[in-house]
C-alpha positions as a Python dict, from the first residue, in 0.01 Angstrom:
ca = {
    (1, 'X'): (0, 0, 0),
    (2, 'X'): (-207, -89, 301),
    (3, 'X'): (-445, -378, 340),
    (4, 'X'): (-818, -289, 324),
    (5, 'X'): (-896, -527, 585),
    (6, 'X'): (-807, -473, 946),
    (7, 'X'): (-884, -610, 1238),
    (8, 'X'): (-1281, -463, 1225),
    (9, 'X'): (-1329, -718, 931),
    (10, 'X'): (-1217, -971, 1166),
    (11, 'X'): (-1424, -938, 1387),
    (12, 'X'): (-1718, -872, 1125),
    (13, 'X'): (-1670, -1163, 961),
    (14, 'X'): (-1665, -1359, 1317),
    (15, 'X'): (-1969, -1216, 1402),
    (16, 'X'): (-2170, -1294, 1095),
    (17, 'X'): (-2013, -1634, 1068),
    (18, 'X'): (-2146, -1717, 1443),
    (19, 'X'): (-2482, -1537, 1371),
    (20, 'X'): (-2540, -1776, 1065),
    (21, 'X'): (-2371, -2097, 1194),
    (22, 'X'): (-2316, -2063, 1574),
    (23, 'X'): (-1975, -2091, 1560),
    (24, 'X'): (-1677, -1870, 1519),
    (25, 'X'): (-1369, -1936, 1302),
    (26, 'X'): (-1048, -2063, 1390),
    (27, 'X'): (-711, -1868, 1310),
    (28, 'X'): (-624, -2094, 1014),
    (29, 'X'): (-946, -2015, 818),
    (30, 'X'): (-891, -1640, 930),
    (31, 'X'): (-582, -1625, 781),
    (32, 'X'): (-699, -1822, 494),
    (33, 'X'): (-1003, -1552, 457),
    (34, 'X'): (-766, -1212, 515),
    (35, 'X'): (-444, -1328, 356),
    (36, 'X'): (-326, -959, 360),
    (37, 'X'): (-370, -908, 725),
    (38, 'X'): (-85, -937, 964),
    (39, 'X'): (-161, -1242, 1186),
    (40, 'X'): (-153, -989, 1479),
    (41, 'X'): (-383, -796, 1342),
    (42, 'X'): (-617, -1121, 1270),
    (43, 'X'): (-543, -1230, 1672),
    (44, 'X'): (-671, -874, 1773),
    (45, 'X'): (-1009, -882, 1587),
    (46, 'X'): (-1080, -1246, 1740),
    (47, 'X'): (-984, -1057, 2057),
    (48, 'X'): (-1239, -838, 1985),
    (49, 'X'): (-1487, -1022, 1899),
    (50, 'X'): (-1420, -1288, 2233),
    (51, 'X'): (-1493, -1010, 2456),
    (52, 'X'): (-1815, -916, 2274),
    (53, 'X'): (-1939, -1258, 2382),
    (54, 'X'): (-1804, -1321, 2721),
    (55, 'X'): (-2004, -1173, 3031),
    (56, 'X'): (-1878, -1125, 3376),
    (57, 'X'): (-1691, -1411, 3507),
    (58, 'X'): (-1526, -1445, 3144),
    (59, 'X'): (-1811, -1686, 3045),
    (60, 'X'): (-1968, -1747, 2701),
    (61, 'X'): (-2285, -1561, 2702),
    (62, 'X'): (-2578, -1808, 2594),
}
C-alpha cells in the first residue's frame, strides 16, 4: 500500500508553514510530519518548494 502523501504535500505543507510563520521547515520536522514518505521523496518536495522562492541569480525572493 502506497503512502498518501508525496512529495506535493511537502511542498504544501512548506508553503503554508512559511505563509503563516515566515519560515520553512527543516528535514527533521518533515520527516517527523510525513513519517510514511521516503526521505527522497521529502528532499524533492523541499526541492520544490526552494525553487518556488528563489529568483534569478538563485536568491531568496523578498
Amino acid at each position: 500500500m502506497s503512502s498518501p502523501w508525496s512529495k506535493w504535500s511537502v511542498y504544501e505543507y512548506m508553503r503554508h508553514t512559511y505563509m503563516r510563520s515566515g519560515r520553512w521547515p527543516d528535514l527533521p520536522e518533515l520527516v517527523d510530519k510525513f513519517p510514511t514518505v521516503p526521505p527522497a521523496e521529502i528532499k524533492e518536495g523541499m526541492e520544490e518548494f526552494e525553487l518556488t522562492l528563489t529568483i534569478g541569480g538563485n536568491r531568496i525572493a523578498k
